[in-house]
């Protein structure tokens, strides 16, 4: 077990010499000794460790982000029968997931640079809310899956470019102020019934237009007009 003595405050030369002479008898009041110890067990948020003078139940210091596990070698600070685990020096089970813990609200501030995260996989879990703010954003992935009970989108302009697109909807409602649709070729199939209503409709066909039905009704409330060079009935 390695032990290092660190002063909490500056002392006079005589006081330092006297405490150095008494170092073999233990730590002096007001001074902390550092020990390399192993975590024997966990009791709540505290670690049970064994030092030369007995067992200690030490809490984990706020600056120790990596949470100790049984068997880990840690750096413990002791003073006046109390202390803290201030750092994990060596993990006992390196293959098990490591846990970094911070209590309370936390802010990671990278000033004057960029932050890069690299991992085989990233799993982010937010119990209440998740928010990302940026002037510009980009996501590059081979497969992107979004599952949501309700999805709301809003913005000034939206553009989408796809080689192919498929939508399967149980029900759709669209409210559009103005719509323009340009198709090279289109096919529309309605299995049961379709109904259209409009204030006025104008249909311009460059070549030919054909309507085929088992029965067809053309009803004009005021007038029906057919104007052509040739009109064939039957």
mmCIF file of N, CA and C in Angstrom, residues 22-118:
data_model
loop_
_atom_site.group_PDB
_atom_site.id
_atom_site.type_symbol
_atom_site.label_atom_id
_atom_site.label_comp_id
_atom_site.label_asym_id
_atom_site.label_seq_id
_atom_site.Cartn_x
_atom_site.Cartn_y
_atom_site.Cartn_z
ATOM 1 N N UNK A 22 6.948 12.627 13.110
ATOM 2 C CA UNK A 22 5.866 11.813 13.671
ATOM 3 C C UNK A 22 5.091 11.077 12.603
ATOM 4 N N UNK A 23 5.580 11.082 11.361
ATOM 5 C CA UNK A 23 4.831 10.452 10.273
ATOM 6 C C UNK A 23 4.671 8.970 10.457
ATOM 7 N N UNK A 24 5.635 8.321 11.112
ATOM 8 C CA UNK A 24 5.538 6.873 11.284
ATOM 9 C C UNK A 24 4.416 6.499 12.230
ATOM 10 N N UNK A 25 3.944 7.451 13.034
ATOM 11 C CA UNK A 25 2.906 7.142 14.005
ATOM 12 C C UNK A 25 1.507 7.412 13.462
ATOM 13 N N UNK A 26 1.389 7.962 12.241
ATOM 14 C CA UNK A 26 0.063 8.208 11.648
ATOM 15 C C UNK A 26 -0.031 9.609 11.127
ATOM 16 N N UNK A 27 -1.139 9.920 10.543
ATOM 17 C CA UNK A 27 -1.374 11.221 9.954
ATOM 18 C C UNK A 27 -1.691 12.221 11.048
ATOM 19 N N UNK A 28 -1.199 13.439 10.869
ATOM 20 C CA UNK A 28 -1.455 14.486 11.839
ATOM 21 C C UNK A 28 -2.786 15.143 11.545
ATOM 22 N N UNK A 29 -3.392 15.740 12.577
ATOM 23 C CA UNK A 29 -4.661 16.427 12.348
ATOM 24 C C UNK A 29 -4.487 17.541 11.320
ATOM 25 N N UNK A 30 -5.473 17.683 10.439
ATOM 26 C CA UNK A 30 -5.424 18.717 9.424
ATOM 27 C C UNK A 30 -4.657 18.327 8.190
ATOM 28 N N UNK A 31 -4.127 17.120 8.130
ATOM 29 C CA UNK A 31 -3.372 16.666 6.962
ATOM 30 C C UNK A 31 -4.059 15.424 6.398
ATOM 31 N N UNK A 32 -3.973 15.277 5.083
ATOM 32 C CA UNK A 32 -4.604 14.144 4.409
ATOM 33 C C UNK A 32 -3.532 13.215 3.886
ATOM 34 N N UNK A 33 -3.764 11.934 4.026
ATOM 35 C CA UNK A 33 -2.853 10.925 3.489
ATOM 36 C C UNK A 33 -3.539 10.212 2.335
ATOM 37 N N UNK A 34 -2.781 9.940 1.285
ATOM 38 C CA UNK A 34 -3.291 9.274 0.096
ATOM 39 C C UNK A 34 -2.892 7.814 0.122
ATOM 40 N N UNK A 35 -3.820 6.927 -0.197
ATOM 41 C CA UNK A 35 -3.593 5.491 -0.132
ATOM 42 C C UNK A 35 -4.080 4.827 -1.413
ATOM 43 N N UNK A 36 -3.303 3.860 -1.884
ATOM 44 C CA UNK A 36 -3.730 2.985 -2.975
ATOM 45 C C UNK A 36 -4.383 1.760 -2.349
ATOM 46 N N UNK A 37 -5.696 1.638 -2.482
ATOM 47 C CA UNK A 37 -6.428 0.549 -1.842
ATOM 48 C C UNK A 37 -7.383 -0.068 -2.852
ATOM 49 N N UNK A 38 -7.882 -1.242 -2.497
ATOM 50 C CA UNK A 38 -8.872 -1.928 -3.317
ATOM 51 C C UNK A 38 -10.253 -1.805 -2.689
ATOM 52 N N UNK A 39 -11.234 -1.686 -3.543
ATOM 53 C CA UNK A 39 -12.615 -1.610 -3.083
ATOM 54 C C UNK A 39 -13.081 -3.023 -2.748
ATOM 55 N N UNK A 40 -13.458 -3.237 -1.488
ATOM 56 C CA UNK A 40 -13.919 -4.549 -1.056
ATOM 57 C C UNK A 40 -15.397 -4.769 -1.370
ATOM 58 N N UNK A 41 -16.209 -3.742 -1.200
ATOM 59 C CA UNK A 41 -17.651 -3.864 -1.427
ATOM 60 C C UNK A 41 -18.224 -2.465 -1.578
ATOM 61 N N UNK A 42 -19.475 -2.418 -1.994
ATOM 62 C CA UNK A 42 -20.199 -1.160 -2.116
ATOM 63 C C UNK A 42 -21.355 -1.159 -1.132
ATOM 64 N N UNK A 43 -21.506 -0.070 -0.413
ATOM 65 C CA UNK A 43 -22.627 0.128 0.500
ATOM 66 C C UNK A 43 -23.312 1.437 0.120
ATOM 67 N N UNK A 44 -24.373 1.314 -0.659
ATOM 68 C CA UNK A 44 -25.025 2.514 -1.163
ATOM 69 C C UNK A 44 -24.124 3.228 -2.146
ATOM 70 N N UNK A 45 -23.847 4.496 -1.870
ATOM 71 C CA UNK A 45 -22.948 5.289 -2.704
ATOM 72 C C UNK A 45 -21.532 5.318 -2.157
ATOM 73 N N UNK A 46 -21.228 4.494 -1.161
ATOM 74 C CA UNK A 46 -19.911 4.489 -0.532
ATOM 75 C C UNK A 46 -19.158 3.208 -0.876
ATOM 76 N N UNK A 47 -17.826 3.295 -0.732
ATOM 77 C CA UNK A 47 -16.943 2.159 -1.006
ATOM 78 C C UNK A 47 -16.306 1.691 0.302
ATOM 79 N N UNK A 48 -16.304 0.396 0.508
ATOM 80 C CA UNK A 48 -15.648 -0.196 1.672
ATOM 81 C C UNK A 48 -14.226 -0.557 1.276
ATOM 82 N N UNK A 49 -13.246 0.043 1.959
ATOM 83 C CA UNK A 49 -11.831 -0.193 1.670
ATOM 84 C C UNK A 49 -11.122 -0.572 2.962
ATOM 85 N N UNK A 50 -9.953 -1.200 2.815
ATOM 86 C CA UNK A 50 -9.136 -1.609 3.958
ATOM 87 C C UNK A 50 -7.817 -0.862 3.889
ATOM 88 N N UNK A 51 -7.514 -0.142 4.970
ATOM 89 C CA UNK A 51 -6.226 0.526 5.106
ATOM 90 C C UNK A 51 -5.450 -0.125 6.252
ATOM 91 N N UNK A 52 -4.282 0.414 6.543
ATOM 92 C CA UNK A 52 -3.440 -0.177 7.583
ATOM 93 C C UNK A 52 -4.089 -0.101 8.958
ATOM 94 N N UNK A 53 -4.927 0.919 9.168
ATOM 95 C CA UNK A 53 -5.538 1.075 10.485
ATOM 96 C C UNK A 53 -6.982 0.614 10.525
ATOM 97 N N UNK A 54 -7.457 -0.106 9.492
ATOM 98 C CA UNK A 54 -8.789 -0.678 9.577
ATOM 99 C C UNK A 54 -9.643 -0.407 8.353
ATOM 100 N N UNK A 55 -10.937 -0.674 8.536
ATOM 101 C CA UNK A 55 -11.910 -0.502 7.453
ATOM 102 C C UNK A 55 -12.377 0.953 7.395
ATOM 103 N N UNK A 56 -12.684 1.373 6.177
ATOM 104 C CA UNK A 56 -13.259 2.702 5.963
ATOM 105 C C UNK A 56 -14.427 2.576 4.987
ATOM 106 N N UNK A 57 -15.450 3.330 5.264
ATOM 107 C CA UNK A 57 -16.603 3.421 4.365
ATOM 108 C C UNK A 57 -16.572 4.816 3.747
ATOM 109 N N UNK A 58 -16.006 4.911 2.547
ATOM 110 C CA UNK A 58 -15.688 6.209 1.966
ATOM 111 C C UNK A 58 -16.665 6.567 0.854
ATOM 112 N N UNK A 59 -17.179 7.781 0.860
ATOM 113 C CA UNK A 59 -17.989 8.234 -0.276
ATOM 114 C C UNK A 59 -17.093 8.557 -1.467
ATOM 115 N N UNK A 60 -17.700 8.580 -2.628
ATOM 116 C CA UNK A 60 -16.970 8.895 -3.852
ATOM 117 C C UNK A 60 -16.957 10.407 -4.028
ATOM 118 N N UNK A 61 -15.785 10.965 -4.278
ATOM 119 C CA UNK A 61 -15.660 12.406 -4.445
ATOM 120 C C UNK A 61 -16.422 12.868 -5.684
ATOM 121 N N UNK A 62 -16.847 14.129 -5.659
ATOM 122 C CA UNK A 62 -17.621 14.666 -6.780
ATOM 123 C C UNK A 62 -16.807 14.681 -8.071
ATOM 124 N N UNK A 63 -15.491 14.830 -7.962
ATOM 125 C CA UNK A 63 -14.650 14.857 -9.154
ATOM 126 C C UNK A 63 -14.306 13.495 -9.704
ATOM 127 N N UNK A 64 -14.688 12.428 -9.018
ATOM 128 C CA UNK A 64 -14.422 11.064 -9.501
ATOM 129 C C UNK A 64 -15.604 10.639 -10.367
ATOM 130 N N UNK A 65 -15.505 10.861 -11.676
ATOM 131 C CA UNK A 65 -16.614 10.546 -12.576
ATOM 132 C C UNK A 65 -16.763 9.049 -12.781
ATOM 133 N N UNK A 66 -15.648 8.334 -12.907
ATOM 134 C CA UNK A 66 -15.701 6.885 -13.086
ATOM 135 C C UNK A 66 -16.064 6.232 -11.757
ATOM 136 N N UNK A 67 -17.199 5.571 -11.722
ATOM 137 C CA UNK A 67 -17.687 4.987 -10.477
ATOM 138 C C UNK A 67 -16.927 3.706 -10.140
ATOM 139 N N UNK A 68 -16.379 3.608 -8.911
ATOM 140 C CA UNK A 68 -15.625 2.408 -8.522
ATOM 141 C C UNK A 68 -16.532 1.193 -8.408
ATOM 142 N N UNK A 69 -15.949 0.032 -8.661
ATOM 143 C CA UNK A 69 -16.621 -1.249 -8.534
ATOM 144 C C UNK A 69 -15.780 -2.153 -7.635
ATOM 145 N N UNK A 70 -16.385 -3.172 -7.017
ATOM 146 C CA UNK A 70 -15.607 -4.075 -6.163
ATOM 147 C C UNK A 70 -14.428 -4.676 -6.916
ATOM 148 N N UNK A 71 -13.262 -4.629 -6.279
ATOM 149 C CA UNK A 71 -12.036 -5.132 -6.881
ATOM 150 C C UNK A 71 -11.200 -4.072 -7.551
ATOM 151 N N UNK A 72 -11.752 -2.881 -7.780
ATOM 152 C CA UNK A 72 -10.984 -1.811 -8.415
ATOM 153 C C UNK A 72 -9.954 -1.253 -7.445
ATOM 154 N N UNK A 73 -8.822 -0.834 -7.988
ATOM 155 C CA UNK A 73 -7.808 -0.134 -7.211
ATOM 156 C C UNK A 73 -8.069 1.357 -7.318
ATOM 157 N N UNK A 74 -8.216 2.012 -6.171
ATOM 158 C CA UNK A 74 -8.592 3.420 -6.156
ATOM 159 C C UNK A 74 -7.584 4.204 -5.333
ATOM 160 N N UNK A 75 -7.626 5.513 -5.521
ATOM 161 C CA UNK A 75 -6.829 6.434 -4.719
ATOM 162 C C UNK A 75 -7.755 7.071 -3.693
ATOM 163 N N UNK A 76 -7.467 6.800 -2.404
ATOM 164 C CA UNK A 76 -8.308 7.281 -1.312
ATOM 165 C C UNK A 76 -7.565 8.336 -0.518
ATOM 166 N N UNK A 77 -8.278 9.355 -0.113
ATOM 167 C CA UNK A 77 -7.736 10.424 0.719
ATOM 168 C C UNK A 77 -8.354 10.319 2.105
ATOM 169 N N UNK A 78 -7.496 10.235 3.151
ATOM 170 C CA UNK A 78 -7.949 10.076 4.534
ATOM 171 C C UNK A 78 -7.417 11.216 5.377
ATOM 172 N N UNK A 79 -8.291 11.715 6.249
ATOM 173 C CA UNK A 79 -7.896 12.757 7.194
ATOM 174 C C UNK A 79 -8.847 12.713 8.375
ATOM 175 N N UNK A 80 -8.283 12.559 9.579
ATOM 176 C CA UNK A 80 -9.066 12.569 10.818
ATOM 177 C C UNK A 80 -10.182 11.531 10.798
ATOM 178 N N UNK A 81 -9.888 10.329 10.316
ATOM 179 C CA UNK A 81 -10.854 9.244 10.321
ATOM 180 C C UNK A 81 -11.907 9.321 9.236
ATOM 181 N N UNK A 82 -11.815 10.291 8.357
ATOM 182 C CA UNK A 82 -12.756 10.432 7.260
ATOM 183 C C UNK A 82 -11.983 10.562 5.958
ATOM 184 N N UNK A 83 -12.708 10.422 4.863
ATOM 185 C CA UNK A 83 -12.010 10.536 3.596
ATOM 186 C C UNK A 83 -12.940 10.389 2.414
ATOM 187 N N UNK A 84 -12.314 10.279 1.230
ATOM 188 C CA UNK A 84 -13.031 10.155 -0.031
ATOM 189 C C UNK A 84 -12.250 9.249 -0.966
ATOM 190 N N UNK A 85 -12.966 8.641 -1.863
ATOM 191 C CA UNK A 85 -12.349 7.984 -3.012
ATOM 192 C C UNK A 85 -12.279 9.029 -4.110
ATOM 193 N N UNK A 86 -11.078 9.416 -4.504
ATOM 194 C CA UNK A 86 -10.930 10.546 -5.419
ATOM 195 C C UNK A 86 -10.583 10.123 -6.844
ATOM 196 N N UNK A 87 -10.192 8.863 -7.049
ATOM 197 C CA UNK A 87 -9.851 8.454 -8.414
ATOM 198 C C UNK A 87 -9.788 6.935 -8.500
ATOM 199 N N UNK A 88 -10.210 6.401 -9.644
ATOM 200 C CA UNK A 88 -10.058 4.981 -9.935
ATOM 201 C C UNK A 88 -8.758 4.807 -10.703
ATOM 202 N N UNK A 89 -7.828 4.052 -10.134
ATOM 203 C CA UNK A 89 -6.521 3.861 -10.751
ATOM 204 C C UNK A 89 -6.504 2.683 -11.712
ATOM 205 N N UNK A 90 -7.161 1.592 -11.342
ATOM 206 C CA UNK A 90 -7.173 0.395 -12.187
ATOM 207 C C UNK A 90 -8.483 -0.343 -11.975
ATOM 208 N N UNK A 91 -9.100 -0.730 -13.077
ATOM 209 C CA UNK A 91 -10.358 -1.463 -13.005
ATOM 210 C C UNK A 91 -10.077 -2.950 -12.873
ATOM 211 N N UNK A 92 -10.877 -3.590 -12.025
ATOM 212 C CA UNK A 92 -10.706 -5.027 -11.813
ATOM 213 C C UNK A 92 -11.271 -5.828 -12.975
ATOM 214 N N UNK A 93 -12.460 -5.484 -13.427
ATOM 215 C CA UNK A 93 -13.107 -6.170 -14.551
ATOM 216 C C UNK A 93 -13.162 -5.196 -15.718
ATOM 217 N N UNK A 94 -12.104 -5.209 -16.524
ATOM 218 C CA UNK A 94 -12.021 -4.245 -17.622
ATOM 219 C C UNK A 94 -13.061 -4.505 -18.699
ATOM 220 N N UNK A 95 -13.566 -5.733 -18.777
ATOM 221 C CA UNK A 95 -14.536 -6.052 -19.816
ATOM 222 C C UNK A 95 -15.952 -5.600 -19.518
ATOM 223 N N UNK A 96 -16.230 -5.238 -18.266
ATOM 224 C CA UNK A 96 -17.579 -4.794 -17.901
ATOM 225 C C UNK A 96 -17.752 -3.317 -18.249
ATOM 226 N N UNK A 97 -18.987 -2.876 -18.494
ATOM 227 C CA UNK A 97 -19.198 -1.466 -18.841
ATOM 228 C C UNK A 97 -18.782 -0.539 -17.706
ATOM 229 N N UNK A 98 -18.100 0.532 -18.051
ATOM 230 C CA UNK A 98 -17.721 1.553 -17.084
ATOM 231 C C UNK A 98 -18.858 2.552 -16.925
ATOM 232 N N UNK A 99 -18.994 3.100 -15.733
ATOM 233 C CA UNK A 99 -20.084 4.025 -15.421
ATOM 234 C C UNK A 99 -19.498 5.369 -15.005
ATOM 235 N N UNK A 100 -19.815 6.413 -15.766
ATOM 236 C CA UNK A 100 -19.449 7.782 -15.408
ATOM 237 C C UNK A 100 -20.692 8.463 -14.849
ATOM 238 N N UNK A 101 -20.604 8.981 -13.640
ATOM 239 C CA UNK A 101 -21.784 9.526 -12.970
ATOM 240 C C UNK A 101 -21.518 10.951 -12.520
ATOM 241 N N UNK A 102 -22.511 11.818 -12.796
ATOM 242 C CA UNK A 102 -22.480 13.203 -12.339
ATOM 243 C C UNK A 102 -23.841 13.510 -11.735
ATOM 244 N N UNK A 103 -23.858 14.031 -10.523
ATOM 245 C CA UNK A 103 -25.108 14.345 -9.844
ATOM 246 C C UNK A 103 -25.529 15.779 -10.167
ATOM 247 N N UNK A 104 -26.830 15.975 -10.339
ATOM 248 C CA UNK A 104 -27.353 17.313 -10.571
ATOM 249 C C UNK A 104 -27.206 17.760 -12.018
ATOM 250 N N UNK A 105 -27.588 19.011 -12.270
ATOM 251 C CA UNK A 105 -27.473 19.579 -13.607
ATOM 252 C C UNK A 105 -26.008 19.680 -13.998
ATOM 253 N N UNK A 106 -25.713 19.338 -15.244
ATOM 254 C CA UNK A 106 -24.332 19.287 -15.716
ATOM 255 C C UNK A 106 -24.237 19.986 -17.057
ATOM 256 N N UNK A 107 -23.187 20.726 -17.267
ATOM 257 C CA UNK A 107 -22.938 21.424 -18.524
ATOM 258 C C UNK A 107 -21.534 21.098 -19.008
ATOM 259 N N UNK A 108 -21.432 20.635 -20.240
ATOM 260 C CA UNK A 108 -20.151 20.366 -20.881
ATOM 261 C C UNK A 108 -19.872 21.506 -21.843
ATOM 262 N N UNK A 109 -18.885 22.326 -21.526
ATOM 263 C CA UNK A 109 -18.598 23.545 -22.281
ATOM 264 C C UNK A 109 -17.242 23.404 -22.953
ATOM 265 N N UNK A 110 -17.244 23.309 -24.278
ATOM 266 C CA UNK A 110 -16.009 23.244 -25.061
ATOM 267 C C UNK A 110 -15.863 24.583 -25.767
ATOM 268 N N UNK A 111 -14.941 25.400 -25.323
ATOM 269 C CA UNK A 111 -14.791 26.744 -25.865
ATOM 270 C C UNK A 111 -13.628 26.793 -26.853
ATOM 271 N N UNK A 112 -13.894 27.442 -27.977
ATOM 272 C CA UNK A 112 -12.843 27.625 -28.970
ATOM 273 C C UNK A 112 -12.439 26.356 -29.687
ATOM 274 N N UNK A 113 -13.277 25.341 -29.703
ATOM 275 C CA UNK A 113 -12.922 24.087 -30.362
ATOM 276 C C UNK A 113 -14.162 23.293 -30.707
ATOM 277 N N UNK A 114 -13.963 22.047 -31.034
ATOM 278 C CA UNK A 114 -15.065 21.155 -31.401
ATOM 279 C C UNK A 114 -15.034 19.926 -30.510
ATOM 280 N N UNK A 115 -16.179 19.279 -30.398
ATOM 281 C CA UNK A 115 -16.332 18.075 -29.592
ATOM 282 C C UNK A 115 -16.642 16.915 -30.516
ATOM 283 N N UNK A 116 -15.891 15.849 -30.392
ATOM 284 C CA UNK A 116 -16.073 14.665 -31.231
ATOM 285 C C UNK A 116 -16.251 13.444 -30.338
ATOM 286 N N UNK A 117 -17.305 12.670 -30.616
ATOM 287 C CA UNK A 117 -17.571 11.424 -29.911
ATOM 288 C C UNK A 117 -17.400 10.276 -30.885
ATOM 289 N N UNK A 118 -16.644 9.261 -30.500
ATOM 290 C CA UNK A 118 -16.412 8.093 -31.348
ATOM 291 C C UNK A 118 -16.705 6.839 -30.540
#
